[in-house]
Every structure is written in C-alpha cells, then in structure tokens.
Coordinates of C-alpha atoms in Angstrom, one line a residue:
Chain H
X1 CA 79.0 -10.9 -134.3
X2 CA 77.0 -7.9 -135.6
X3 CA 73.8 -10.0 -135.3
X4 CA 74.3 -10.1 -131.6
X5 CA 73.9 -6.4 -131.0
X6 CA 71.1 -5.6 -128.6
X7 CA 70.0 -1.9 -128.2
X8 CA 67.9 -0.8 -125.3
X9 CA 66.0 2.1 -126.8
X10 CA 62.9 4.4 -126.7
X11 CA 61.6 6.0 -129.8
X12 CA 61.6 9.5 -128.3
X13 CA 65.0 9.4 -126.5
X14 CA 67.3 11.7 -128.5
X15 CA 70.3 9.8 -127.0
X16 CA 69.0 6.4 -128.2
X17 CA 68.2 8.1 -131.6
X18 CA 72.0 9.0 -131.9
X19 CA 73.0 5.4 -131.5
X20 CA 70.3 4.1 -133.9
X21 CA 71.6 6.6 -136.5
X22 CA 75.2 5.4 -136.0
X23 CA 74.3 1.7 -136.2
X24 CA 72.2 2.2 -139.3
X25 CA 75.0 4.4 -140.9
X26 CA 77.5 1.6 -140.3
X27 CA 75.0 -1.0 -141.5
X28 CA 75.1 -2.9 -138.3
X29 CA 72.1 -5.0 -137.6
X30 CA 70.7 -5.1 -134.1
X31 CA 67.7 -6.2 -132.0
X32 CA 65.8 -3.6 -130.1
X33 CA 64.5 -3.9 -126.6
X34 CA 62.0 -1.1 -125.9
X35 CA 62.2 0.7 -122.6
X36 CA 59.2 3.1 -122.2
X37 CA 60.5 6.2 -120.5
X38 CA 57.1 7.7 -120.1
X39 CA 55.9 4.6 -118.2
X40 CA 59.2 4.7 -116.1
X41 CA 60.4 1.3 -117.3
X42 CA 64.0 2.6 -117.2
X43 CA 63.7 2.4 -113.4
X44 CA 62.5 -1.2 -113.3
X45 CA 64.9 -3.5 -111.6
X46 CA 65.1 -5.7 -114.7
X47 CA 66.5 -2.9 -116.7
X48 CA 68.6 -1.5 -113.9
X49 CA 70.4 -4.9 -113.8
X50 CA 71.5 -3.9 -117.3
X51 CA 72.1 -0.3 -116.7
X52 CA 72.1 0.9 -113.1
X53 CA 72.0 4.5 -114.1
X54 CA 68.5 4.0 -115.4
X55 CA 69.0 5.9 -118.6
X56 CA 68.6 4.7 -122.2
X57 CA 70.4 3.9 -124.4
X58 CA 72.4 0.9 -123.4
X59 CA 73.9 -1.6 -125.8
X60 CA 75.1 -5.1 -125.8
X61 CA 77.8 -5.5 -128.3
X62 CA 80.9 -7.7 -128.8
X63 CA 80.1 -9.4 -125.4
X64 CA 80.1 -6.1 -123.6
X65 CA 77.4 -3.8 -122.1
X66 CA 78.0 -0.1 -122.8
X67 CA 76.2 3.0 -121.8
X68 CA 76.3 6.8 -122.5
X69 CA 75.6 7.6 -126.1
X70 CA 78.7 9.5 -127.0
X71 CA 80.9 6.8 -125.5
X72 CA 79.0 4.3 -127.6
X73 CA 79.5 6.3 -130.8
X74 CA 83.3 6.4 -130.1
X75 CA 83.3 2.7 -129.4
X76 CA 81.5 1.9 -132.7
X77 CA 83.9 4.2 -134.5
X78 CA 86.9 2.4 -133.1
X79 CA 85.7 -1.2 -133.5
X80 CA 83.5 -0.9 -136.6
X81 CA 85.4 1.7 -138.7
X82 CA 83.4 1.1 -141.9
X83 CA 81.4 4.2 -143.0
X84 CA 83.3 6.4 -140.6
X85 CA 81.6 9.1 -138.5
X86 CA 84.8 11.1 -137.8
X87 CA 87.1 12.8 -140.3
X88 CA 90.7 11.6 -140.5
X89 CA 92.8 14.5 -139.3
X90 CA 93.0 15.1 -135.5
X91 CA 92.2 18.8 -136.1
X92 CA 89.0 18.0 -138.1
X93 CA 88.1 15.3 -135.6
X94 CA 88.4 18.0 -132.8
X95 CA 86.0 20.3 -134.7
X96 CA 83.4 17.5 -135.1
X97 CA 83.8 16.4 -131.5
X98 CA 83.4 20.1 -130.4
X99 CA 80.1 20.2 -132.3
X100 CA 79.1 16.9 -130.7
X101 CA 79.7 18.3 -127.2
X102 CA 77.8 21.6 -128.0
X103 CA 74.7 19.4 -128.2
X104 CA 75.6 16.6 -125.8
X105 CA 76.6 18.9 -123.0
X106 CA 75.2 22.3 -124.1
X107 CA 71.6 21.4 -125.0
X108 CA 70.4 17.8 -124.3
X109 CA 71.0 17.8 -120.5
X110 CA 68.9 20.9 -120.2
X111 CA 65.8 19.3 -121.6
X112 CA 66.3 15.9 -120.0
X113 CA 63.0 14.7 -118.5
X114 CA 64.2 14.5 -114.9
X115 CA 65.7 18.1 -115.2
X116 CA 62.4 19.5 -116.4
X117 CA 60.5 17.7 -113.7
X118 CA 62.9 19.3 -111.1
X119 CA 62.4 22.7 -112.7
X120 CA 58.6 22.2 -112.5
X121 CA 58.6 21.6 -108.7
X122 CA 56.3 24.2 -107.2
X123 CA 54.6 23.5 -103.8
X124 CA 51.8 26.0 -104.6
X125 CA 51.0 24.3 -107.9
X126 CA 51.7 20.6 -108.0
X127 CA 51.7 18.9 -111.4
X128 CA 48.5 17.3 -112.6
X129 CA 48.7 13.4 -112.4
X130 CA 50.4 12.0 -115.5
X131 CA 52.1 15.3 -116.2
X132 CA 55.8 15.3 -116.2
X133 CA 56.6 19.0 -116.4
X134 CA 54.9 22.4 -116.5
X135 CA 55.1 25.5 -118.6
X136 CA 58.1 26.7 -116.7
X137 CA 59.9 23.5 -117.5
X138 CA 58.9 23.7 -121.1
X139 CA 60.1 27.4 -121.4
X140 CA 63.4 26.4 -119.8
X141 CA 63.9 23.6 -122.4
X142 CA 62.9 26.0 -125.2
X143 CA 65.4 28.7 -124.0
X144 CA 68.4 26.3 -123.9
X145 CA 67.5 24.7 -127.2
X146 CA 67.3 28.2 -128.8
X147 CA 70.6 29.3 -127.2
X148 CA 72.4 26.1 -128.1
X149 CA 71.2 25.8 -131.6
X150 CA 72.0 29.4 -132.2
X151 CA 75.6 28.6 -131.1
X152 CA 75.6 25.5 -133.3
X153 CA 74.4 27.6 -136.3
X154 CA 77.2 30.1 -135.7
X155 CA 79.6 27.2 -135.6
X156 CA 78.4 26.0 -139.0
X157 CA 79.0 29.5 -140.3
X158 CA 82.6 29.3 -138.9
X159 CA 83.1 26.0 -140.7
X160 CA 82.0 27.7 -143.9
X161 CA 84.6 30.4 -143.4
X162 CA 87.2 27.6 -143.2
X163 CA 86.0 26.3 -146.6
X164 CA 83.6 23.6 -145.4
X165 CA 80.7 23.3 -147.8
X166 CA 77.6 21.2 -147.2
X167 CA 75.5 19.2 -147.5
X168 CA 76.2 18.0 -144.0
X169 CA 77.5 19.7 -140.9
X170 CA 81.1 19.1 -141.8
X171 CA 80.9 18.9 -145.6
X172 CA 80.4 15.8 -147.7
X173 CA 81.0 13.3 -144.9
X174 CA 78.1 12.5 -142.6
X175 CA 79.7 12.7 -139.2
X176 CA 78.9 12.5 -135.5
X177 CA 78.0 16.2 -135.7
X178 CA 75.0 15.2 -137.8
X179 CA 74.3 12.2 -135.6
X180 CA 73.9 14.6 -132.7
X181 CA 72.1 17.4 -134.6
X182 CA 69.3 15.4 -136.2
X183 CA 67.8 13.9 -132.9
X184 CA 68.1 17.3 -131.2
X185 CA 65.8 19.0 -133.8
X186 CA 63.0 16.7 -132.8
X187 CA 63.4 17.8 -129.2
X188 CA 63.6 21.5 -130.2
X189 CA 60.3 21.2 -132.1
X190 CA 58.6 19.4 -129.2
X191 CA 59.4 22.4 -127.0
X192 CA 58.2 24.9 -129.5
X193 CA 61.4 26.3 -130.9
X194 CA 61.1 28.2 -134.1
X195 CA 63.9 26.8 -136.3
X196 CA 63.5 29.1 -139.2
X197 CA 66.4 31.4 -138.2
X198 CA 68.7 28.4 -138.3
X199 CA 69.1 28.2 -142.1
X200 CA 72.3 26.2 -142.1
X201 CA 70.9 23.7 -139.6
X202 CA 67.7 23.3 -141.6
X203 CA 69.8 22.8 -144.8
X204 CA 71.7 19.9 -143.1
X205 CA 68.4 18.4 -142.0
X206 CA 67.0 18.6 -145.4
X207 CA 70.1 17.1 -147.0
X208 CA 70.0 14.2 -144.5
X209 CA 66.3 13.4 -144.8
X210 CA 66.6 11.0 -147.6
X211 CA 69.5 9.0 -146.2
X212 CA 68.7 5.4 -145.5
X213 CA 70.2 5.6 -142.0
X214 CA 68.1 8.7 -141.1
X215 CA 64.9 7.1 -142.2
X216 CA 65.7 3.9 -140.4
X217 CA 66.5 5.7 -137.2
X218 CA 63.7 8.2 -137.1
X219 CA 61.5 8.2 -134.0
X220 CA 58.3 7.8 -136.1
X221 CA 59.7 4.7 -137.8
X222 CA 60.3 2.8 -134.6
X223 CA 58.0 -0.1 -133.7
X224 CA 57.4 1.4 -130.2
X225 CA 56.4 4.9 -131.6
X226 CA 53.3 6.2 -130.0
X227 CA 53.7 9.9 -130.8
Chain R
X1 CA 105.7 23.5 -130.8
X2 CA 104.6 22.7 -127.2
X3 CA 105.8 26.1 -126.1
X4 CA 103.3 27.8 -128.4
X5 CA 100.3 26.4 -126.6
X6 CA 98.0 29.2 -125.3
X7 CA 95.1 28.3 -122.9
X8 CA 92.2 30.7 -122.3
X9 CA 91.3 29.8 -118.7
X10 CA 89.7 30.9 -115.5
X11 CA 90.7 29.4 -112.1
X12 CA 87.2 28.4 -111.1
X13 CA 86.0 27.0 -114.5
X14 CA 85.8 23.2 -114.1
X15 CA 86.0 22.8 -117.9
X16 CA 89.3 24.9 -118.0
X17 CA 90.5 22.8 -115.0
X18 CA 90.1 19.6 -117.0
X19 CA 92.3 20.9 -119.8
X20 CA 94.9 22.2 -117.3
X21 CA 95.0 18.7 -115.8
X22 CA 95.5 17.0 -119.1
X23 CA 98.2 19.5 -120.2
X24 CA 100.1 19.1 -117.0
X25 CA 99.7 15.3 -117.0
X26 CA 101.2 15.2 -120.5
X27 CA 103.9 17.6 -119.5
X28 CA 103.0 20.1 -122.1
X29 CA 104.0 23.7 -121.3
X30 CA 101.6 26.4 -122.1
X31 CA 100.9 30.1 -121.6
X32 CA 97.7 31.1 -119.8
X33 CA 95.4 34.0 -120.8
X34 CA 93.0 34.6 -118.0
X35 CA 89.3 35.3 -118.8
X36 CA 87.5 36.4 -115.7
X37 CA 84.0 34.8 -115.9
X38 CA 82.7 36.6 -112.9
X39 CA 83.5 40.0 -114.6
X40 CA 81.9 38.7 -117.8
X41 CA 85.2 38.9 -119.8
X42 CA 84.1 35.8 -121.8
X43 CA 81.6 38.0 -123.5
X44 CA 84.1 40.7 -124.5
X45 CA 84.5 41.1 -128.3
X46 CA 88.2 40.5 -128.0
X47 CA 87.7 37.0 -126.5
X48 CA 84.7 36.2 -128.8
X49 CA 86.9 36.8 -131.8
X50 CA 88.8 33.7 -130.4
X51 CA 85.8 31.8 -129.2
X52 CA 82.4 33.0 -130.5
X53 CA 80.6 30.7 -128.0
X54 CA 81.9 32.8 -125.1
X55 CA 82.9 29.9 -123.0
X56 CA 86.2 28.9 -121.5
X57 CA 88.4 27.0 -122.2
X58 CA 89.7 27.6 -125.6
X59 CA 93.2 26.6 -126.7
X60 CA 95.6 27.6 -129.4
X61 CA 97.7 24.5 -130.3
X62 CA 99.6 23.3 -133.3
X63 CA 98.4 26.4 -135.2
X64 CA 94.7 25.6 -134.4
X65 CA 92.1 27.1 -132.2
X66 CA 90.0 24.5 -130.4
X67 CA 87.0 24.7 -128.0
X68 CA 84.9 22.4 -125.9
X69 CA 87.0 20.7 -123.1
X70 CA 86.2 17.0 -123.9
X71 CA 87.0 17.6 -127.6
X72 CA 90.3 19.2 -126.5
X73 CA 91.1 16.2 -124.3
X74 CA 90.5 13.8 -127.2
X75 CA 92.7 16.0 -129.5
X76 CA 95.5 16.0 -126.9
X77 CA 95.3 12.3 -126.6
X78 CA 95.5 11.8 -130.4
X79 CA 98.3 14.2 -131.1
X80 CA 100.4 14.0 -127.9
X81 CA 100.0 10.4 -126.9
X82 CA 102.7 10.5 -124.2
X83 CA 101.3 9.8 -120.7
X84 CA 98.0 8.5 -122.1
X85 CA 94.6 9.4 -120.5
X86 CA 92.7 6.5 -122.1
X87 CA 93.3 2.8 -121.7
X88 CA 94.3 0.7 -124.8
X89 CA 91.4 -1.6 -125.5
X90 CA 88.2 -0.1 -127.1
X91 CA 86.0 -1.7 -124.4
X92 CA 88.0 -0.1 -121.6
X93 CA 88.1 3.2 -123.5
X94 CA 84.3 3.1 -123.7
X95 CA 84.1 2.6 -120.0
X96 CA 86.3 5.6 -119.3
X97 CA 84.5 7.7 -121.9
X98 CA 81.2 6.8 -120.3
X99 CA 82.5 8.0 -117.0
X100 CA 83.6 11.2 -118.7
X101 CA 80.1 11.8 -120.2
X102 CA 78.5 11.1 -116.8
X103 CA 80.1 14.3 -115.6
X104 CA 80.4 16.3 -118.8
X105 CA 76.7 15.8 -119.7
X106 CA 75.2 14.6 -116.5
X107 CA 76.5 17.1 -113.9
X108 CA 78.5 20.1 -115.1
X109 CA 75.8 21.5 -117.5
X110 CA 73.4 21.6 -114.6
X111 CA 75.6 23.9 -112.6
X112 CA 76.8 26.1 -115.4
X113 CA 76.6 29.8 -114.4
X114 CA 74.1 30.8 -117.1
X115 CA 71.9 27.9 -116.2
X116 CA 71.8 28.8 -112.5
X117 CA 71.1 32.5 -113.5
X118 CA 68.1 31.2 -115.6
X119 CA 66.8 29.1 -112.8
X120 CA 67.0 32.1 -110.5
X121 CA 64.8 34.3 -112.6
X122 CA 61.9 35.4 -110.4
X123 CA 60.0 38.6 -111.3
X124 CA 58.9 38.9 -107.7
X125 CA 62.4 38.7 -106.2
X126 CA 65.1 40.1 -108.6
X127 CA 68.6 39.2 -107.8
X128 CA 70.7 41.6 -105.7
X129 CA 73.2 43.6 -107.8
X130 CA 76.4 41.5 -108.3
X131 CA 74.6 38.3 -107.4
X132 CA 74.6 35.7 -110.2
X133 CA 72.1 33.2 -108.7
X134 CA 69.8 32.7 -105.7
X135 CA 69.1 29.8 -103.3
X136 CA 66.9 28.1 -105.8
X137 CA 69.7 28.0 -108.3
X138 CA 72.1 26.8 -105.6
X139 CA 69.7 24.0 -104.5
X140 CA 69.3 22.9 -108.2
X141 CA 73.1 22.7 -108.7
X142 CA 73.4 20.8 -105.4
X143 CA 70.7 18.3 -106.4
X144 CA 72.2 17.4 -109.7
X145 CA 75.7 17.2 -108.2
X146 CA 74.4 14.8 -105.6
X147 CA 72.5 12.7 -108.2
X148 CA 75.3 12.6 -110.7
X149 CA 78.1 11.9 -108.2
X150 CA 75.9 9.1 -106.7
X151 CA 75.7 7.5 -110.2
X152 CA 79.5 8.0 -110.6
X153 CA 80.1 6.3 -107.2
X154 CA 77.9 3.4 -108.3
X155 CA 79.9 3.2 -111.5
X156 CA 83.1 3.0 -109.6
X157 CA 81.6 0.1 -107.6
X158 CA 80.7 -1.6 -110.9
X159 CA 84.3 -1.2 -112.1
X160 CA 85.4 -2.9 -108.8
X161 CA 83.1 -5.9 -109.6
X162 CA 84.9 -6.2 -112.9
X163 CA 88.3 -6.4 -111.1
X164 CA 89.3 -2.7 -111.3
X165 CA 91.3 -1.7 -108.2
X166 CA 92.3 1.8 -107.4
X167 CA 94.0 4.1 -106.7
X168 CA 92.4 6.0 -109.5
X169 CA 88.9 5.7 -111.1
X170 CA 90.0 3.1 -113.6
X171 CA 92.8 1.4 -111.7
X172 CA 96.5 2.2 -111.8
X173 CA 96.2 4.5 -114.8
X174 CA 95.3 8.1 -114.3
X175 CA 92.6 8.6 -117.0
X176 CA 90.1 11.1 -118.5
X177 CA 87.7 9.9 -115.8
X178 CA 89.9 11.4 -113.1
X179 CA 90.5 14.5 -115.2
X180 CA 86.7 15.0 -115.2
X181 CA 86.1 14.0 -111.6
X182 CA 88.6 16.1 -109.8
X183 CA 87.4 19.5 -111.1
X184 CA 83.8 18.4 -110.5
X185 CA 84.4 17.9 -106.8
X186 CA 85.4 21.6 -106.3
X187 CA 82.0 22.5 -107.9
X188 CA 80.1 20.1 -105.7
X189 CA 81.7 21.5 -102.5
X190 CA 80.9 25.1 -103.7
X191 CA 77.2 24.1 -103.8
X192 CA 77.3 22.5 -100.4
X193 CA 77.2 18.8 -101.4
X194 CA 78.2 16.4 -98.6
X195 CA 80.7 14.2 -100.2
X196 CA 81.2 11.8 -97.3
X197 CA 78.8 9.1 -98.7
X198 CA 81.0 8.9 -101.8
X199 CA 83.8 6.8 -100.4
X200 CA 85.2 5.6 -103.6
X201 CA 85.2 9.1 -105.1
X202 CA 87.0 10.5 -102.0
X203 CA 89.5 7.7 -102.2
X204 CA 90.3 8.7 -105.8
X205 CA 90.6 12.3 -104.8
X206 CA 93.0 11.5 -102.0
X207 CA 95.2 9.3 -104.2
X208 CA 95.4 12.0 -106.8
X209 CA 96.1 14.9 -104.4
X210 CA 99.9 14.4 -104.4
X211 CA 100.2 14.1 -108.2
X212 CA 102.3 16.9 -109.8
X213 CA 99.6 17.5 -112.5
X214 CA 96.8 17.7 -109.9
X215 CA 98.8 20.3 -107.8
X216 CA 99.8 22.3 -110.9
X217 CA 96.2 22.4 -112.2
X218 CA 94.4 23.1 -109.0
X219 CA 92.2 26.3 -108.9
X220 CA 94.0 27.7 -105.8
X221 CA 97.4 27.4 -107.5
X222 CA 96.4 29.5 -110.5
X223 CA 97.8 33.1 -110.8
X224 CA 94.3 34.4 -111.3
X225 CA 92.9 32.7 -108.2
X226 CA 90.8 35.1 -106.1
X227 CA 88.7 32.5 -104.1

C-alpha cells in the first residue's frame, strides 16, 4: 500500500515540504511527480484534473486523492499512526495544532506567490518579464514572516514556562509544529528575514538538522531542485 | 465543567464566530468576554496576559487556555464528541479538513485587519483618523474572497460528483466545513463580494440559516454587536 503513494511536489513549496517531512518521518515510501510552480505547471490542465485548485501539494494515497497540506498531515496521523506527529493528550494536541495554525494561517498565506504578485500590481511600474513580484511584495512577505515568527518564538517561550524543554518545538517529540516550522524558515530567509533574534526557533532548527526525515525532505535534496 | 467555559470573542471576528458555532452546535454553555477589536482591546495588557498573540478568540475550557480557532475546533471535537463536526472515516475527515483549510489559510488571513492595514500603507495618502484600511485594502480582501470562495464552490461541485448531496457542505451532517464557511460569508459581503455566482455556497447558507446554533452564533445576535 505504502508503495503506491504519489506526491505532487515542488522543491521550493513550503506546503509540499511539510508533507515530504511527515512522509519521511513516518517512513512511508512515495513516488514524486514534480510540478514546477515557477513555470506555472500547477495551472496545466493535466495537473488540474488531479487538483482543480492548482496548488501543490496533492497526494494519491490509499486509493484517494487528497489536497491541503494540513489536512494531509492529519490524514497521515490518523491512518499511519507510527512515529506520531501529535502528542497524546487533547490539551497538548491543541497546543501543537495552535502552533501549526500560527504558521499555516498566520504566515504562509501572506507570502504565497499569487498574493505577492497581487501586492506587486502597479500600473505605473509593471513587473519585468519573468519577474513574479517586486520590492513591495518582498517587503510584505518579510514583514509577516517577522511578525509571525516573533509570535511563534513567544509561543515557544510560553511552552518553556509550562515545563516543555527542547530539543524540538514541543519537547522530545518531533511534532507537526516542527513539520510546519522547518519549511517556513526557508521562506523567511528567502525574503531576507534576520532570524538571529529567534533563539528558540534556531535551536529547534539546529536540533532537527541531523534527523533523517529533515535531510530527506530538504528542498536542496530534491531531484527537481534548481535553487 | 461545561459551565466553566469562557470565550474571548468579538461579534465581527470570523474566527470567534467559528468557535461560537461549534460551542452552540455541541450545546456547550459558555460565558462571553467581549474584546472590541475596533477599539484595539486585543492589544491591552489585561487581554495579552490571556493571549499574548493579541488575537481573538481564546477560550478557557477544562482548566486550559487555548488559542487559534481551528485548533480549538479540533479540541472540542476530541473532548466533547457529542454532535460531531467531522465525519467518521479518515478519508471523509480529510475532505472536510481540506475545506476548512481552504478558508482558514486561503481566505481569512488575506482579509485580516492587520493585513489590510499593511496593504493600505501609502506615504502619499495617509489613512484618515479612525480609518483602518483604504480602497486598496478593501479591493485586496474582495479579490481573495472571490478567488477563495470560487475554489470552495468548485470543491462543493467535486463533492457532488462523489455522491455528496446537501443540504450542508458535506451532506446531511453539519461539519467543520460549514463552521468555517458561514462566518466567511459575512466577511465576503462586508468587502462587497457578489455571492450570486456561488450557488452551492448560497444553498448551504440557506439550509443552515434556521439551525439553532447558526442563529445563536450569528454576529447580529451577540450582546456586543454594534454593526
């Protein structure tokens, strides 16, 4: 069954990166189909037959086609519970899921390519051919990465006050909070965010760097990487 | 226990509206504490002691303080399973959660007050005192409501092809997908979105309108309503 998993992915998509991390953490093998977002392949009719929304990731698993990265993570957790990505108690699960939403709703949507393109619309200064957003778009993405990661850092400090110790966001267990955080940091750096004030976040990143799943899922280790 | 629930809410917040809907659907009594976002009360130190992120909603429940509306919905579902808001099978749960994320990540963050204020920054045309965003901000919110609701409508059409019939988003069961959709429509109308092309969405709204939980949670029926 696990061999039949097909992931529609792009090396730079942070949402695809989340799913790559979860699959690798749960030791689920999968085949990649690469959808080049920079070339606009997500809008090709062949892909939209799979995923009409035109976003990556999408996944074929257990005979189903699923979309939306956080919904996919929850599905993997329910159907492939080995190497769990959520704690056991409902309260702790709520804390981890809140951290997930801080990134999934509070940061990533505000640096999405189509959002930055919209922000960059300026009749008096059209974008150069091949350019997807301008300085205004980049500054917008940087602002909301800084704001959101600052809130995430405060949240890690609040976890500490409750007795949570590292190395990961929620203690010794690698959870969905880490699965969301690690891909977001690549985005933050791309937009020029200075991460040095976020000491707890950087500590989590460092602790995660040597994990097999983190290495396997990293953008630069994907066959379609062109960065 | 249920009598001890305290919800920090504001009538116009679509994220607070989601939690009001879920609590009412599950017939959980709660006390409201009103946080006036227009007056900036979410940034007062008294509230930030409760929720450092300065967002509503927050909830005190079962001796815990929880934030982030979707994480709260999942917690309610796990700990108060009566009148469930998710289907039973993992595949169907994934479809409902994908619909949730389409709104929670794909629409709502792009009309959040602090995002529209940022979009409205223009050194050559400062905002009038008391104004929170300008026409550019409103047009941005309208654009992403239209885009996101159009994808949501397509998703309802895809559900139909799989045999899902109304009256609600995912058939006869009122689910988290409805809990996210109904509050979003108030936002869409506020930004001037013409909803008439979204026939399936309007059908869901009409079918839901007479439900006790929908009436109880509606913005205009909250004690702090000033619209």
